[in-house]
Short mmCIF file of N, CA and C in Angstrom, two decimals:
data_model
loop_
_atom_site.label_atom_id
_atom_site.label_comp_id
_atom_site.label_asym_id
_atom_site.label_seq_id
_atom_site.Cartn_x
_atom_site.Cartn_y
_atom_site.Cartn_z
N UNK A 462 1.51 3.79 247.49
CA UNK A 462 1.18 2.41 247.19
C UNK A 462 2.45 1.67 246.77
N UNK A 463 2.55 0.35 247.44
CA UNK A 463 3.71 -0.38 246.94
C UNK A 463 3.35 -1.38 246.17
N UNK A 464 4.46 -1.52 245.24
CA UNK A 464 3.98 -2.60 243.79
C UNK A 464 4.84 -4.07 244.46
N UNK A 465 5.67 -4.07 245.50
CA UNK A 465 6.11 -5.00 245.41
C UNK A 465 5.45 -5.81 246.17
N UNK A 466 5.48 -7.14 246.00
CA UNK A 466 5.01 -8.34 246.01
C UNK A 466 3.42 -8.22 245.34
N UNK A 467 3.12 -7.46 244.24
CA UNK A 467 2.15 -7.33 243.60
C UNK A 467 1.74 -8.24 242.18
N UNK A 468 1.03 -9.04 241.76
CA UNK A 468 0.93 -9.45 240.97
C UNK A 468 1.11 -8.58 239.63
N UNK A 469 1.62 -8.90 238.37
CA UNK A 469 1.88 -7.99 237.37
C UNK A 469 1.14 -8.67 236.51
N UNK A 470 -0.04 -7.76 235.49
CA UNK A 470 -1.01 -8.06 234.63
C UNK A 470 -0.37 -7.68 233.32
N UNK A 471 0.34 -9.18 232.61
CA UNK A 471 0.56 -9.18 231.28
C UNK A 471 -0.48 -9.18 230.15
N UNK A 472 -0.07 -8.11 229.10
CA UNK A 472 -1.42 -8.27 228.76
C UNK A 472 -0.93 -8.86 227.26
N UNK A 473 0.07 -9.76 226.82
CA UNK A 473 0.67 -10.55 225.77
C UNK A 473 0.25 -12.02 226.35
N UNK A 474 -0.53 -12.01 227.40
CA UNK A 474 -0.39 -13.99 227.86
C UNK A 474 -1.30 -14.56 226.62
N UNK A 475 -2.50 -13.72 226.92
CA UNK A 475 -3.74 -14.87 225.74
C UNK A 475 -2.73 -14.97 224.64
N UNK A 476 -2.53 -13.93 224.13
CA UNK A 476 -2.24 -14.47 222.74
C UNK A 476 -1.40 -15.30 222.05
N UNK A 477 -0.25 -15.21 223.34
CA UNK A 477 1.09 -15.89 222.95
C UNK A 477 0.80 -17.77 223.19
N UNK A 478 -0.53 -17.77 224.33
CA UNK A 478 -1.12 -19.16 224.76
C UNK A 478 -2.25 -19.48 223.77
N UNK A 479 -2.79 -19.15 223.23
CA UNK A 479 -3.68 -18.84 222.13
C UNK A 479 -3.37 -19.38 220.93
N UNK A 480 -1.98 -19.29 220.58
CA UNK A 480 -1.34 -19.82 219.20
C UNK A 480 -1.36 -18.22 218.30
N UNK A 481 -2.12 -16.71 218.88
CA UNK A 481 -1.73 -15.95 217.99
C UNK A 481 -0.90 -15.14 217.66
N UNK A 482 0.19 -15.10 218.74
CA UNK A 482 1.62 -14.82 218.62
C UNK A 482 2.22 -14.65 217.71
N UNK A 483 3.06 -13.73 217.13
CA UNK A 483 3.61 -13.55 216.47
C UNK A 483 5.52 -13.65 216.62
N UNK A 484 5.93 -14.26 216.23
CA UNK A 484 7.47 -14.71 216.52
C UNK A 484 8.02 -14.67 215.39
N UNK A 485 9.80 -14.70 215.26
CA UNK A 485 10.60 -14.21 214.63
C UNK A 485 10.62 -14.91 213.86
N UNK A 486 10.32 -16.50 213.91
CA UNK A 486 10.25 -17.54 213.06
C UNK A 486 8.73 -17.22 211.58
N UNK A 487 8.14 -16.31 212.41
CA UNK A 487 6.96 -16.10 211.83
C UNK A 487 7.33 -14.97 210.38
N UNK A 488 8.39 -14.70 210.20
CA UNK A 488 8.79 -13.60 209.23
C UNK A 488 9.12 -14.04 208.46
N UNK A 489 8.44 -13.35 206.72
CA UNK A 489 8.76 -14.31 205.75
C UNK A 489 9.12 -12.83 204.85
N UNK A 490 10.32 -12.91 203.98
CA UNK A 490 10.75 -11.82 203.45
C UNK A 490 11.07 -11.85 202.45
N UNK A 491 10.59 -11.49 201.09
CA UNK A 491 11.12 -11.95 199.40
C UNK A 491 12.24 -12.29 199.30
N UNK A 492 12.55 -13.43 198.46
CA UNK A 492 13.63 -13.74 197.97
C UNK A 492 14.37 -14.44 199.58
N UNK A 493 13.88 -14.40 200.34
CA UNK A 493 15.08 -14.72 201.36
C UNK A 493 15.18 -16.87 201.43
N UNK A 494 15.96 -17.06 201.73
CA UNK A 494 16.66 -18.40 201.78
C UNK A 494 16.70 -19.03 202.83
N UNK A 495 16.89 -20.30 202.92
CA UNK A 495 17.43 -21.04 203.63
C UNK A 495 18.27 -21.66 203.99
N UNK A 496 18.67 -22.34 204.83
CA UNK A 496 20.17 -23.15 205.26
C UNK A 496 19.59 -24.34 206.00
N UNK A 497 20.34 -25.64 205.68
CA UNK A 497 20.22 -26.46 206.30
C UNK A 497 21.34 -26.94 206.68
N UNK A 498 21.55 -27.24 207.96
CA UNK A 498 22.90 -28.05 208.16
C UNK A 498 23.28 -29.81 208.49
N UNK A 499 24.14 -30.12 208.02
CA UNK A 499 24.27 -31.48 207.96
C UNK A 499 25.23 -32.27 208.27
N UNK A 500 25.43 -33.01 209.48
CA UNK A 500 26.07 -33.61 210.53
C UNK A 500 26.62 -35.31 210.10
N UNK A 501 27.41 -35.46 209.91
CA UNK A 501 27.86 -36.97 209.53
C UNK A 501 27.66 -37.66 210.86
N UNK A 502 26.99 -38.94 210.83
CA UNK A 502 27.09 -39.93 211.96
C UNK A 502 28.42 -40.49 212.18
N UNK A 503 29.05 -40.17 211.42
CA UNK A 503 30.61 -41.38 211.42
C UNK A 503 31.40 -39.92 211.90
N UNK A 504 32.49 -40.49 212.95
CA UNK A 504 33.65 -39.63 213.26
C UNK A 504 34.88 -39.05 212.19
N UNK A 505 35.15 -37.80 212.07
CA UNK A 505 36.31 -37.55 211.27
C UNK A 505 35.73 -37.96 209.77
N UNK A 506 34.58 -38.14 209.41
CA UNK A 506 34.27 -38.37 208.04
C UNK A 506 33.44 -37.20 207.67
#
């Protein structure tokens, strides 16, 4: 049997289309911090 030109059955679609995905942004770890960065509108200032 050949797989090629075969459709491939992901089985991560619902969830990631779903909203129940889990992503890297999704990790929350004691004590850990943040950064914000901050861009001047004016040149050389």
């Amino acid at each position: 049997m050949s797989y090629t030109g075969q459709p491939v059955r992901r089985f991560e679609d619902f969830r990631l289309v779903s909203g129940q995905g889990f992503y890297v942004d999704d990790i929350k770890i004691q004590g850990m911090l943040h950064a914000v960065f901050l861009r001047s509108t004016h040149a050389h200032a």
